[in-house]
Short mmCIF file of C-alpha atoms in Angstrom, two decimals:
data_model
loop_
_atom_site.label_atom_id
_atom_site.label_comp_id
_atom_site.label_asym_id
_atom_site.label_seq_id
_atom_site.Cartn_x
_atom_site.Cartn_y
_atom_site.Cartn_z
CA UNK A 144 103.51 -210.87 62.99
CA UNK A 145 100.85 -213.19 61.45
CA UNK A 146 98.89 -212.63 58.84
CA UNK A 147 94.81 -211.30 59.83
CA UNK A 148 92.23 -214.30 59.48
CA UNK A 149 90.00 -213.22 56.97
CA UNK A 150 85.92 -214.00 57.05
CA UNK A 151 83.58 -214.48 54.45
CA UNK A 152 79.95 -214.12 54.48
CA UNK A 153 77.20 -214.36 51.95
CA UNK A 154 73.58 -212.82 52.28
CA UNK A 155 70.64 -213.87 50.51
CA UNK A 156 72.44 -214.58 47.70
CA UNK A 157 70.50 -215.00 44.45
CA UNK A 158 71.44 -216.06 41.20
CA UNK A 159 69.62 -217.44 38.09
CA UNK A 160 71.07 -218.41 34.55
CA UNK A 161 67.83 -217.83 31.90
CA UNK A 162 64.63 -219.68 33.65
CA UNK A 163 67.41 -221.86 35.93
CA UNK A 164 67.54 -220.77 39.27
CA UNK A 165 71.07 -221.55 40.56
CA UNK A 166 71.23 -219.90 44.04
CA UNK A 167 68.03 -219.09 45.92
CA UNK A 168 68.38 -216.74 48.67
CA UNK A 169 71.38 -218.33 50.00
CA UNK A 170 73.12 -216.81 53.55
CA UNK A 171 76.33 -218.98 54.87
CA UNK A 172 78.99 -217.59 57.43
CA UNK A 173 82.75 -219.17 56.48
CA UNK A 174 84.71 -218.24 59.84
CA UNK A 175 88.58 -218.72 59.34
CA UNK A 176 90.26 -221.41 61.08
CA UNK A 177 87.26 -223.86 60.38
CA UNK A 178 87.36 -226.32 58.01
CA UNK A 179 83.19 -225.21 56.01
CA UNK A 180 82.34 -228.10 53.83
CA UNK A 181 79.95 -227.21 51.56
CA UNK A 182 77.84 -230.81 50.47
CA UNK A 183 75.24 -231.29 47.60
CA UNK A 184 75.01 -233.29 44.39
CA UNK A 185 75.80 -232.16 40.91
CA UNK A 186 73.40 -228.70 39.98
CA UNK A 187 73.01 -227.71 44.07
CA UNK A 188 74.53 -224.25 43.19
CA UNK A 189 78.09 -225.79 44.97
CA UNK A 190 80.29 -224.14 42.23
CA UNK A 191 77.98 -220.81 41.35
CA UNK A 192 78.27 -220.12 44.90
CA UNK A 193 82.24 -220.44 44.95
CA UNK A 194 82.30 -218.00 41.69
CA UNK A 195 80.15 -215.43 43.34
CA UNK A 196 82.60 -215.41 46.88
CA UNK A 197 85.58 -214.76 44.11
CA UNK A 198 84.19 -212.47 42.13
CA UNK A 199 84.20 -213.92 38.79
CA UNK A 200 79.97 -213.99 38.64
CA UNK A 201 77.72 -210.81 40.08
CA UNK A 202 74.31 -212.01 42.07
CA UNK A 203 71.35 -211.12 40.47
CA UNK A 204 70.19 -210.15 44.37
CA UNK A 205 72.48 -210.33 48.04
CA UNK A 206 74.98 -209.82 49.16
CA UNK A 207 79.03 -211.03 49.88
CA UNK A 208 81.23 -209.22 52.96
CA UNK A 209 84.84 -210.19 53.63
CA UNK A 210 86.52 -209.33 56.60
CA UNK A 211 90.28 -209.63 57.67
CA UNK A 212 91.06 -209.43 61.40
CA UNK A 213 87.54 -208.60 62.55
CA UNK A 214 87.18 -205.50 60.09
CA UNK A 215 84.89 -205.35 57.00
CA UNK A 216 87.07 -205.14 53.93
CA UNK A 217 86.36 -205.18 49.94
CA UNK A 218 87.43 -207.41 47.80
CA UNK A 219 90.01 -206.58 46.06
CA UNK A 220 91.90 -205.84 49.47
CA UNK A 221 92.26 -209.19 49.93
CA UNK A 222 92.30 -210.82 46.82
CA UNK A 223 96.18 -211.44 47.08
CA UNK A 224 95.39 -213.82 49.79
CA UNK A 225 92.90 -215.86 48.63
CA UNK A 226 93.35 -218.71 46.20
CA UNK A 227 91.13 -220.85 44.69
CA UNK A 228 91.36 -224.42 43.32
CA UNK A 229 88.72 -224.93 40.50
CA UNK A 230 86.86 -228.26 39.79
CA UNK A 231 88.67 -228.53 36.31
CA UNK A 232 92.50 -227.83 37.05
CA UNK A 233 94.18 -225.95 33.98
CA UNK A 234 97.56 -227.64 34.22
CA UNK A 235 100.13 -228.31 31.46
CA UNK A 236 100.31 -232.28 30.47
CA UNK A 237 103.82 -231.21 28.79
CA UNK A 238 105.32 -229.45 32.08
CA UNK A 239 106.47 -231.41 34.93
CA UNK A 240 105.51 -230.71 38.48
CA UNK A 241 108.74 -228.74 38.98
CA UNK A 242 107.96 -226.16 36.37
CA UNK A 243 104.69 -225.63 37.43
CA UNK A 244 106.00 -224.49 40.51
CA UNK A 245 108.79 -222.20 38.39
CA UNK A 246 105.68 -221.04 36.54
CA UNK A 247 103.71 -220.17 39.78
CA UNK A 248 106.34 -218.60 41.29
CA UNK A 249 106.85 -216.20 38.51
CA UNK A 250 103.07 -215.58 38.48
CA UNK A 251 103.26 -214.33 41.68
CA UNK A 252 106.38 -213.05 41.71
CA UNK A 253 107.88 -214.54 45.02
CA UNK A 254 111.24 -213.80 45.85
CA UNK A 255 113.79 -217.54 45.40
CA UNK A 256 114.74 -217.19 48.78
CA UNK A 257 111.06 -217.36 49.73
CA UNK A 258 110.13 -220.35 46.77
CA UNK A 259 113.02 -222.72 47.65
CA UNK A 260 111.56 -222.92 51.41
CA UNK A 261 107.96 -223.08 50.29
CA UNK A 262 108.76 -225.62 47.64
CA UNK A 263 109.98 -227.97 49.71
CA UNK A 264 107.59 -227.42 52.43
CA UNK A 265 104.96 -228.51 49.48
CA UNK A 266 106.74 -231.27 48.11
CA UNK A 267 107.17 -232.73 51.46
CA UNK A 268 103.52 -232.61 52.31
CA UNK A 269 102.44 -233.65 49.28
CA UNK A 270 104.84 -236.45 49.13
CA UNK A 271 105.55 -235.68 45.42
CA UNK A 272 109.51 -234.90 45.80
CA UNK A 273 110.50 -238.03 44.31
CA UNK A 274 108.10 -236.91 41.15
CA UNK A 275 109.06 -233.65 40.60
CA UNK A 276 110.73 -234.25 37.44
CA UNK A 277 107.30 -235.97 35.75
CA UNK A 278 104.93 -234.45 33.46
CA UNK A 279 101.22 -233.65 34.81
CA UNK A 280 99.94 -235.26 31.42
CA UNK A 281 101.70 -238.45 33.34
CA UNK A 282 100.61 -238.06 36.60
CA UNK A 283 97.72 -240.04 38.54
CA UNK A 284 94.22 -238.54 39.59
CA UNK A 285 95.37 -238.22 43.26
CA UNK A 286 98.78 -237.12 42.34
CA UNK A 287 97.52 -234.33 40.23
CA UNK A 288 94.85 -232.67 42.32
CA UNK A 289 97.73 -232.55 44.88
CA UNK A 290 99.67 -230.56 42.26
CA UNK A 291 97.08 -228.26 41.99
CA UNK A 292 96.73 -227.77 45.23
CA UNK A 293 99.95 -226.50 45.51
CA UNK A 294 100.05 -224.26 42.71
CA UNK A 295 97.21 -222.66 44.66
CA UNK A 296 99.14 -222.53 48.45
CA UNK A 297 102.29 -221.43 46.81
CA UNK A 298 101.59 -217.69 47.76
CA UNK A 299 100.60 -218.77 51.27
CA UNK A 300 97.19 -217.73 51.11
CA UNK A 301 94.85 -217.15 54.33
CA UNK A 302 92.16 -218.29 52.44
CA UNK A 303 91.91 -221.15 50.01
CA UNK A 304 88.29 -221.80 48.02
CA UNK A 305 88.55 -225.56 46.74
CA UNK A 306 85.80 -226.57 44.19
CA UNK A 307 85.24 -230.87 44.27
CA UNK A 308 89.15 -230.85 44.38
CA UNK A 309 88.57 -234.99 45.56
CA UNK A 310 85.85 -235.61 42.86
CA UNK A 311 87.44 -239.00 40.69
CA UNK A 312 90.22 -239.61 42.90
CA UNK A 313 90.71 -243.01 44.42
CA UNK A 314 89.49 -243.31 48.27
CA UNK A 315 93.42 -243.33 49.48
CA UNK A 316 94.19 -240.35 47.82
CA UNK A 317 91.09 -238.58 49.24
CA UNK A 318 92.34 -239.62 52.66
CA UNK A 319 96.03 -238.28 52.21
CA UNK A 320 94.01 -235.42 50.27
CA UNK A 321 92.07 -234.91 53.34
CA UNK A 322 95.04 -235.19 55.74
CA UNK A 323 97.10 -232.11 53.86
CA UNK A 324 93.93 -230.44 54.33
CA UNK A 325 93.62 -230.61 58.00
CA UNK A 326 97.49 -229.44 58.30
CA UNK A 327 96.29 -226.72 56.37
CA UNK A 328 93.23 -225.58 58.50
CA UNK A 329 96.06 -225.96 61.68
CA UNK A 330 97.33 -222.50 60.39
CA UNK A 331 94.54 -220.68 61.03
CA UNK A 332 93.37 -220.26 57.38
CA UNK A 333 89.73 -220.43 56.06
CA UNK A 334 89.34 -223.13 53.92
CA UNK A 335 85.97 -223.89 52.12
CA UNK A 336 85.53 -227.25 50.24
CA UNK A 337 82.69 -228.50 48.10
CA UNK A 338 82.32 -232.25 47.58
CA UNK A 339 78.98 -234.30 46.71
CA UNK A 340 80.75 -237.00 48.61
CA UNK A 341 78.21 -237.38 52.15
CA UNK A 342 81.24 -239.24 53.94
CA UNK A 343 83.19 -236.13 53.44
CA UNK A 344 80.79 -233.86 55.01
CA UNK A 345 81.78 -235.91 58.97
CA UNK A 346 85.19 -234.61 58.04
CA UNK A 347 84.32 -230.65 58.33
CA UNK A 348 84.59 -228.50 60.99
CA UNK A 349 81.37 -227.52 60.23
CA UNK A 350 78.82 -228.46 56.83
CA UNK A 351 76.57 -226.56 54.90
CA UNK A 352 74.47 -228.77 52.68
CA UNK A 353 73.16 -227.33 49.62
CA UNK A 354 70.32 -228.57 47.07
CA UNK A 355 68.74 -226.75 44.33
CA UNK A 356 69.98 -223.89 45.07
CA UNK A 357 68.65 -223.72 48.52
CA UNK A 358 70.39 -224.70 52.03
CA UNK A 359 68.71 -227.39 53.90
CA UNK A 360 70.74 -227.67 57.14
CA UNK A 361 73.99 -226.53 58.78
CA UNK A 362 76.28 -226.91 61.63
CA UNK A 363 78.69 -228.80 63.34
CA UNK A 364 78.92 -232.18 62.12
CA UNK A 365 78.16 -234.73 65.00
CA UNK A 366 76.04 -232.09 66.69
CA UNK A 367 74.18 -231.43 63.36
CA UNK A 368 73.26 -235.61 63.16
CA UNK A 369 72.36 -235.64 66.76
CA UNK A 370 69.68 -232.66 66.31
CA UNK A 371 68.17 -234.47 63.06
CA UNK A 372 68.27 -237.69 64.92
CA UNK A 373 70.13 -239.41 61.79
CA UNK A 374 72.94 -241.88 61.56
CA UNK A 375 74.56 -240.60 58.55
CA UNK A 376 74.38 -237.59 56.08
CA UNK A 377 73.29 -239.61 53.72
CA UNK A 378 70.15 -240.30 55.36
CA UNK A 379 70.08 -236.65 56.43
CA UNK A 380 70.22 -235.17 53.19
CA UNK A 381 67.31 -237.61 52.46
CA UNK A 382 65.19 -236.43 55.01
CA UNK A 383 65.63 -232.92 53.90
CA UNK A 384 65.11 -233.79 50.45
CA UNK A 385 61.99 -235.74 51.07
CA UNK A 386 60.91 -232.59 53.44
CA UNK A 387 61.33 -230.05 50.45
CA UNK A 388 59.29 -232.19 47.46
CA UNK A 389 56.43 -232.56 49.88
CA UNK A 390 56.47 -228.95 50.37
CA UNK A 391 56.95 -228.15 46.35
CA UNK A 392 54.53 -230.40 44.57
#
């Protein structure tokens, strides 16, 4: 039987840090089996909001529901099940890919039956069997955000939070980045990615884009353009931009 999808909303989210207003009544609906990319520039609230959704942060006001198979659930019901890929990766430079994996798999405790099959499965997508023996201290950029990424879908989560997991990494590792991503979102699982990259954003299933702490527009990609007659998101975000400085003085 397959796992339940699992949903996450947020509502009016709020949350401040001394006079610094990081979120500002914030409300976003992540729907599994969408790819949601989040898109904003450094300081748009991209990586508060991911904190909040997993429960490391409280809001100072809103709201955050989950829901697996259609039915409202807490948290820590589905925690098992969600993983999360943060912007800086704590990774061992000493340990090779390999015994990350070993270390993971201990974490979790997931029977060796279970690892061998899912190891290989990773490896295989991530094109890194013929590395598994190197060190992550030796590894490229591209090469080592994959390894994170499957540290974090060793468990076979149904939902995966991934924080800038492209930011510094060389435009054909984005693209195979991109492409284990979309196998990924084949499965059915939620999967929420922030980037500041715009050409990223044309990627999503659907975009949410975020700037000081405030949403300025969301929704299906092409559609989205089409409605804000705009070539690009680039010149989107722009627009929106423009639109909220003439309204703030």
């Amino acid at each position: 039987m397959p796992s339940e999808p699992i949903d996450i909303s947020v509502h009016h989210l709020r949350k401040t840090f001394r006079k610094t207003v990081a979120l500002d009544d914030v409300s976003l609906e992540f729907t599994a089996g969408l790819m949601h990319g989040v898109i904003g520039p450094e300081g748009a609230g991209k990586t508060t909001l991911m904190r909040l959704m997993l429960g490391l942060m409280r809001p100072a006001a809103g709201e955050i529901h989950y829901a697996r198979g259609g039915r409202p659930v807490d948290f820590e019901t589905i925690r098992p099940v969600i993983a999360y890929m943060p912007q800086q990766q704590s990774l061992y430079a000493d340990l090779s890919i390999d015994e990350h994996l070993e270390f993971f798999r201990a974490l979790y405790s997931i029977p060796r039956e279970l690892y061998k099959e899912k190891r290989t499965e990773l490896l295989h997508m991530t094109r890194l069997t013929e590395f598994a023996d190197r060190p992550a201290g030796k590894l490229s950029g591209g090469m080592y955000k994959k390894l994170g990424l499957m540290c974090a879908l060793l468990r076979s989560p149904q939902a995966i939070l991934l924080d800038e997991p492209t930011n510094g990494v060389d435009p054909i590792s984005r693209r195979e980045f991109w492409d284990m991503l979309y196998r990924l979102s084949d499965q059915k699982i939620l999967i929420i990615v922030t980037t500041a990259y715009m050409d990223e954003a044309e990627r999503c299933s659907q975009v949410h884009l975020v700037e000081r702490g405030r949403v300025m527009a969301e929704g299906e990609p092409r559609e989205l353009l089409q409605h804000e007659n705009v070539k690009g998101f680039d010149e989107l975000f722009i627009k929106h931009a423009g639109a909220q400085v003439g309204a703030h003085p």
